[in-house]
Each structure stands twice: as C-alpha cells, then as structure tokens.
Tab-separated table of C-alpha atoms in Angstrom:
chain	number	residue	atom	x	y	z
A	1	UNK	CA	26.661	-146.407	37.252
A	2	UNK	CA	25.415	-149.333	39.432
A	3	UNK	CA	27.661	-151.716	41.936
A	4	UNK	CA	27.401	-155.204	42.121
A	5	UNK	CA	24.565	-155.756	44.117
A	6	UNK	CA	22.504	-153.672	41.577
A	7	UNK	CA	22.330	-150.539	43.470
A	8	UNK	CA	23.294	-147.201	42.024
A	9	UNK	CA	26.932	-146.240	43.319
A	10	UNK	CA	27.059	-142.930	41.699
A	11	UNK	CA	25.506	-140.718	38.922
A	12	UNK	CA	27.146	-138.495	36.140
A	13	UNK	CA	25.239	-135.775	34.867
A	14	UNK	CA	26.269	-134.295	31.825
A	15	UNK	CA	24.676	-130.909	30.376
A	16	UNK	CA	25.792	-128.919	27.137
A	17	UNK	CA	23.802	-125.667	28.878
A	18	UNK	CA	23.155	-124.854	25.450
A	19	UNK	CA	19.614	-126.429	25.017
A	20	UNK	CA	17.105	-123.534	24.315
A	21	UNK	CA	14.440	-125.955	25.359
A	22	UNK	CA	15.962	-127.431	28.431
A	23	UNK	CA	18.225	-124.434	29.726
A	24	UNK	CA	20.352	-126.208	32.247
A	25	UNK	CA	21.836	-123.751	34.500
A	26	UNK	CA	24.462	-123.394	37.382
A	27	UNK	CA	24.463	-120.421	39.494
A	28	UNK	CA	28.075	-119.744	40.375
A	29	UNK	CA	27.105	-117.094	43.047
A	30	UNK	CA	24.892	-119.788	45.384
A	31	UNK	CA	26.385	-123.107	43.420
A	32	UNK	CA	22.406	-124.232	42.587
A	33	UNK	CA	22.335	-126.454	39.445
A	34	UNK	CA	18.946	-126.366	37.569
A	35	UNK	CA	19.284	-129.672	35.633
A	36	UNK	CA	15.990	-130.917	33.366
A	37	UNK	CA	15.026	-134.860	33.066
A	38	UNK	CA	15.872	-137.143	30.278
A	39	UNK	CA	11.796	-136.817	29.040
A	40	UNK	CA	12.864	-134.443	26.396
A	41	UNK	CA	10.946	-135.379	23.288
A	42	UNK	CA	7.263	-136.441	23.092
A	43	UNK	CA	6.531	-140.137	23.100
A	44	UNK	CA	7.247	-141.236	26.573
A	45	UNK	CA	5.286	-140.986	29.705
A	46	UNK	CA	7.165	-139.057	32.661
A	47	UNK	CA	9.374	-141.366	34.145
A	48	UNK	CA	9.397	-144.347	31.179
A	49	UNK	CA	12.306	-143.271	29.468
A	50	UNK	CA	14.936	-144.975	27.680
A	51	UNK	CA	17.753	-144.239	30.597
A	52	UNK	CA	15.405	-144.065	33.409
A	53	UNK	CA	17.048	-140.527	34.198
A	54	UNK	CA	13.332	-139.260	35.464
A	55	UNK	CA	12.423	-142.224	37.483
A	56	UNK	CA	15.884	-141.873	39.375
A	57	UNK	CA	15.253	-138.347	39.981
A	58	UNK	CA	11.757	-139.130	41.323
A	59	UNK	CA	13.299	-142.063	43.467
A	60	UNK	CA	15.965	-139.624	44.833
A	61	UNK	CA	14.144	-136.599	45.591
A	62	UNK	CA	11.361	-138.755	47.348
A	63	UNK	CA	14.311	-140.049	49.760
A	64	UNK	CA	15.657	-136.457	50.244
A	65	UNK	CA	12.126	-135.155	51.680
A	66	UNK	CA	11.347	-138.589	53.664
A	67	UNK	CA	14.707	-137.693	55.951
A	68	UNK	CA	15.193	-141.359	55.943
A	69	UNK	CA	17.670	-143.820	54.460
A	70	UNK	CA	19.342	-141.082	53.002
A	71	UNK	CA	22.731	-143.332	52.147
A	72	UNK	CA	20.709	-144.700	49.246
A	73	UNK	CA	21.172	-141.512	47.472
A	74	UNK	CA	24.174	-141.934	45.119
A	75	UNK	CA	26.433	-139.196	44.728
A	76	UNK	CA	26.107	-137.076	41.430
A	77	UNK	CA	29.167	-135.632	39.536
A	78	UNK	CA	28.550	-132.893	37.164
A	79	UNK	CA	29.971	-132.326	33.824
A	80	UNK	CA	29.738	-129.744	31.625
A	81	UNK	CA	30.112	-129.986	27.832
A	82	UNK	CA	33.361	-127.650	27.099
A	83	UNK	CA	34.531	-126.941	23.518
A	84	UNK	CA	34.471	-129.884	20.738
A	85	UNK	CA	34.332	-133.767	21.150
A	86	UNK	CA	34.679	-135.336	24.296
A	87	UNK	CA	35.793	-132.116	25.900
A	88	UNK	CA	34.443	-131.495	29.292
A	89	UNK	CA	34.720	-129.566	32.606
A	90	UNK	CA	33.967	-131.022	35.845
A	91	UNK	CA	31.819	-128.725	37.488
A	92	UNK	CA	31.645	-130.577	40.752
A	93	UNK	CA	30.007	-132.943	43.564
A	94	UNK	CA	26.544	-132.565	43.799
A	95	UNK	CA	23.741	-133.406	45.917
A	96	UNK	CA	19.917	-133.469	45.565
A	97	UNK	CA	18.046	-129.843	46.708
A	98	UNK	CA	19.032	-127.017	48.589
A	99	UNK	CA	18.365	-125.405	52.012
A	100	UNK	CA	17.090	-122.568	50.172
A	101	UNK	CA	14.353	-124.266	48.092
A	102	UNK	CA	11.372	-125.881	49.783
A	103	UNK	CA	10.519	-129.664	49.126
A	104	UNK	CA	7.951	-129.078	46.973
A	105	UNK	CA	10.127	-126.839	44.679
A	106	UNK	CA	13.480	-128.888	44.086
A	107	UNK	CA	11.460	-131.396	42.033
A	108	UNK	CA	8.790	-130.298	39.507
A	109	UNK	CA	6.935	-132.273	36.867
A	110	UNK	CA	5.638	-129.635	34.053
A	111	UNK	CA	4.159	-129.429	30.557
A	112	UNK	CA	5.788	-128.473	27.891
A	113	UNK	CA	4.472	-128.037	23.593
A	114	UNK	CA	7.110	-128.643	21.028
A	115	UNK	CA	5.744	-128.349	17.437
A	116	UNK	CA	2.402	-130.071	18.052
A	117	UNK	CA	3.357	-132.511	21.262
A	118	UNK	CA	2.614	-132.024	24.534
A	119	UNK	CA	4.466	-133.975	27.176
A	120	UNK	CA	5.911	-133.649	31.161
A	121	UNK	CA	9.621	-133.314	32.029
A	122	UNK	CA	11.113	-132.988	35.387
A	123	UNK	CA	12.783	-129.534	36.546
A	124	UNK	CA	15.332	-130.430	39.293
A	125	UNK	CA	17.532	-128.556	41.602
A	126	UNK	CA	20.902	-129.856	43.144
A	127	UNK	CA	23.669	-128.122	44.868
A	128	UNK	CA	27.434	-128.310	44.056
A	129	UNK	CA	29.295	-129.218	47.491
A	130	UNK	CA	31.747	-127.447	48.940
A	131	UNK	CA	34.326	-129.647	49.094
A	132	UNK	CA	37.299	-127.091	50.154
A	133	UNK	CA	40.559	-128.589	49.334
A	134	UNK	CA	39.555	-132.415	49.186
A	135	UNK	CA	39.753	-134.210	46.061
A	136	UNK	CA	37.398	-136.758	44.564
A	137	UNK	CA	39.742	-139.779	45.368
A	138	UNK	CA	39.334	-142.861	43.217
A	139	UNK	CA	39.763	-145.129	46.105
A	140	UNK	CA	36.248	-143.663	46.906
A	141	UNK	CA	34.556	-144.286	43.384
A	142	UNK	CA	35.972	-147.889	43.556
A	143	UNK	CA	34.349	-148.590	47.145
A	144	UNK	CA	31.174	-147.315	45.917
A	145	UNK	CA	31.055	-150.009	43.144
A	146	UNK	CA	32.706	-152.797	45.248
A	147	UNK	CA	31.919	-152.202	48.848
A	148	UNK	CA	29.530	-149.885	49.074
A	149	UNK	CA	28.579	-149.872	52.138
A	150	UNK	CA	31.524	-148.953	53.864
A	151	UNK	CA	32.441	-146.572	51.235
A	152	UNK	CA	31.339	-143.499	53.208
A	153	UNK	CA	34.692	-143.052	55.072
A	154	UNK	CA	36.287	-142.173	52.043
A	155	UNK	CA	34.259	-139.913	50.958
A	156	UNK	CA	34.831	-135.979	51.038
A	157	UNK	CA	33.212	-134.596	54.214
A	158	UNK	CA	30.602	-132.482	52.532
A	159	UNK	CA	29.090	-135.530	51.529
A	160	UNK	CA	29.222	-137.182	54.709
A	161	UNK	CA	27.638	-133.913	56.147
A	162	UNK	CA	24.837	-134.655	53.666
A	163	UNK	CA	24.580	-138.190	54.443
A	164	UNK	CA	24.138	-137.391	58.063
A	165	UNK	CA	21.760	-134.242	58.012
A	166	UNK	CA	20.059	-134.295	54.439
A	167	UNK	CA	18.807	-130.885	53.360
A	168	UNK	CA	20.205	-129.113	55.852
A	169	UNK	CA	23.845	-130.468	56.043
A	170	UNK	CA	24.049	-129.169	52.344
A	171	UNK	CA	26.962	-126.764	52.121
A	172	UNK	CA	27.070	-124.907	48.729
A	173	UNK	CA	30.159	-123.813	46.551
A	174	UNK	CA	29.625	-120.306	46.326
A	175	UNK	CA	31.515	-117.813	44.282
A	176	UNK	CA	30.152	-114.437	44.941
A	177	UNK	CA	30.922	-112.128	42.124
A	178	UNK	CA	33.230	-108.761	42.983
A	179	UNK	CA	31.655	-105.591	41.901
A	180	UNK	CA	34.316	-102.582	41.754
A	181	UNK	CA	32.720	-99.417	41.334
A	182	UNK	CA	34.338	-96.818	39.457
A	183	UNK	CA	35.614	-93.840	41.823
A	184	UNK	CA	34.550	-90.540	40.596
A	185	UNK	CA	38.001	-89.655	39.535
A	186	UNK	CA	37.521	-92.582	37.256
A	187	UNK	CA	33.906	-91.844	35.945
A	188	UNK	CA	34.999	-88.184	35.352
A	189	UNK	CA	38.089	-88.828	32.970
A	190	UNK	CA	37.218	-87.665	29.323
A	191	UNK	CA	39.183	-85.554	27.069
A	192	UNK	CA	38.151	-81.730	26.416
A	193	UNK	CA	35.275	-82.206	24.155
A	194	UNK	CA	34.260	-84.680	26.537
A	195	UNK	CA	34.291	-82.107	29.636
A	196	UNK	CA	32.546	-79.458	27.182
A	197	UNK	CA	29.432	-81.809	26.687
A	198	UNK	CA	29.494	-82.780	30.191
A	199	UNK	CA	29.425	-79.378	31.572
A	200	UNK	CA	27.008	-78.147	29.160
A	201	UNK	CA	24.652	-80.719	30.188
A	202	UNK	CA	25.205	-79.898	33.920
A	203	UNK	CA	24.592	-76.112	32.881
A	204	UNK	CA	21.277	-76.670	31.267
A	205	UNK	CA	19.864	-78.960	33.846
A	206	UNK	CA	21.187	-77.174	36.611
A	207	UNK	CA	17.754	-75.768	37.713
A	208	UNK	CA	15.736	-78.548	37.020
A	209	UNK	CA	17.637	-81.489	37.951
A	210	UNK	CA	14.729	-83.938	37.475
A	211	UNK	CA	14.824	-83.104	33.516
A	212	UNK	CA	17.958	-84.746	33.263
A	213	UNK	CA	16.107	-88.331	33.773
A	214	UNK	CA	15.263	-87.646	30.094
A	215	UNK	CA	18.327	-86.686	29.151
A	216	UNK	CA	19.912	-89.785	30.418
A	217	UNK	CA	17.149	-91.942	28.745
A	218	UNK	CA	18.145	-90.555	25.206
A	219	UNK	CA	21.768	-90.911	26.163
A	220	UNK	CA	21.312	-94.576	27.077
A	221	UNK	CA	19.355	-95.333	23.634
A	222	UNK	CA	22.173	-93.442	21.706
A	223	UNK	CA	25.034	-95.781	23.335
A	224	UNK	CA	23.163	-99.211	22.287
A	225	UNK	CA	20.035	-99.242	20.246
A	226	UNK	CA	18.847	-102.616	21.995
A	227	UNK	CA	17.751	-100.354	24.516
A	228	UNK	CA	13.872	-99.967	24.693
A	229	UNK	CA	10.381	-99.435	26.215
A	230	UNK	CA	11.481	-96.707	28.682
A	231	UNK	CA	9.444	-95.750	31.386
A	232	UNK	CA	10.327	-92.467	33.661
A	233	UNK	CA	10.106	-93.138	37.377
A	234	UNK	CA	8.413	-90.682	39.312
A	235	UNK	CA	10.597	-87.820	41.055
A	236	UNK	CA	10.169	-88.573	44.473
A	237	UNK	CA	10.422	-92.094	46.370
A	238	UNK	CA	11.767	-93.977	43.425
A	239	UNK	CA	14.102	-95.871	45.182
A	240	UNK	CA	17.099	-93.940	43.422
A	241	UNK	CA	15.852	-95.216	39.856
A	242	UNK	CA	15.672	-92.602	36.998
A	243	UNK	CA	13.916	-94.955	34.513
A	244	UNK	CA	13.234	-98.844	33.760
A	245	UNK	CA	13.840	-100.039	30.600
A	246	UNK	CA	14.642	-103.222	28.225
A	247	UNK	CA	17.638	-104.717	27.025
A	248	UNK	CA	17.194	-108.210	24.912
A	249	UNK	CA	14.699	-109.831	26.837
A	250	UNK	CA	15.762	-108.654	30.256
A	251	UNK	CA	14.600	-105.775	32.157
A	252	UNK	CA	17.035	-103.413	33.894
A	253	UNK	CA	17.245	-100.464	36.021
A	254	UNK	CA	19.661	-97.485	36.403
C-alpha cells in the first residue's frame, strides 16, 4: 500500500502454500520464508505483471544488497490462507533476505514450463522477524501511510535493527523442533507374542549381527508398502546407517 507521496508504505504477502507449481514455504525452524513472484502464468515479461510484484521484488532486493537507503524498503506482512473464504493466519513481519543466504541466492529468476509455455518468474527469500513480545501497533501502520519519514520510531525493535544494519541486522523468529527419543524401556514394551518374536530374531542373528540389516529392511517394507528402493550400506564406516531407501518422493535413512 502506498503513502501520500506514492512510496510504498508496507506490503502484504499472501500465500496459500498449496500451489504445486509455486510452492511457497515457511521453514518454522529457521524463520526463512520462500516466496514466488507474481509472474505465474505465461504471457508477460518477468517484471511486467499486473500487480507489479516482481518489479517490487527486484527493487527491494537491489536496495538490500546495495546496503544503502534501507529505509526505502517497506515492511512485509505475511499472511497464509487458513481455511475457507477470507480466513487467514498472520505469519509475521518479514524482511527481505537472510544472513545465511548469500546476496546472489536470495532473489533468483528462473525458467518454468507449464503446458507448452516457457516463461520466467522470481524465487525470493524473506525472514520472519523475531519481534518477541512487541505487537504490530496500529499507530505504526497509520504512520507508514501518513507520516512515513517519522514512522520508524513506532516500529518494532526487530524492524529498526534491520533498517539500521540490513542483512546483518536480521534476527529470525525460530521455532526449533523438540525431538523426544523413546527410552529403552518405552521401546521394549510389547505383549507376550511380541516378546517371543523379538527374542526369536535376536537368537537367529546373535552370531550374524550384520545379517539383521536385511531383516530390518524386510520388516520396514511390511510395516508400510510405500517404502521402496532400499540399498544396504556396507558393514563398516556407514555412519550408523543400516540401509537407505525412499518413501514417496523423499529419501530417508535409518
């Protein structure tokens, strides 16, 4: 949205994250948000789109990577479609770029073919900022529209740091996953029939521990028929991996 002078006051990025051709994605562990530009159908040049989104991306990342006049970069508010109709979820305040992504990788023009049509679009990377307990004040939004030059004093501290230091001032909102490994006791809980099976397997492979790897693969295949293309690793220097296979379209190891 523009302020009275025609300058962009702020930008709303909306995504459904459900378009297979344009897989926008938020990595909640790192706070990195991948967003595709608005040239999503053939017929236009890269930056000549109806909404001008790709041209905006080009300008914003150019400013970011120049390190000058960072206050000309508008804040980005990211929303995700969340259910039916106009129901949306606010994902956060975002800044272009990320300290872990080099300047030549955070905005990339690439070719895509849909049907028989070949055209270009942008792939861009933003960071959801860690605003901690600060809220996005309505006064800040109003100042961005009506008094842009003096609006920064009402901005969250995370945005101020970005405007001051650019890429190096970005502090991401991270949400590391918590993995709880089951204890040995929890893993060994089973009924009497289960215990008999486990003991029979242990006895059979007692003198041939590496032979159990093929057995483990077979058990995995019986658990879920989506597992496929297993390859047994060599018995030594395998990094603790017994086999490598695929489930659906993703590689996995155990």
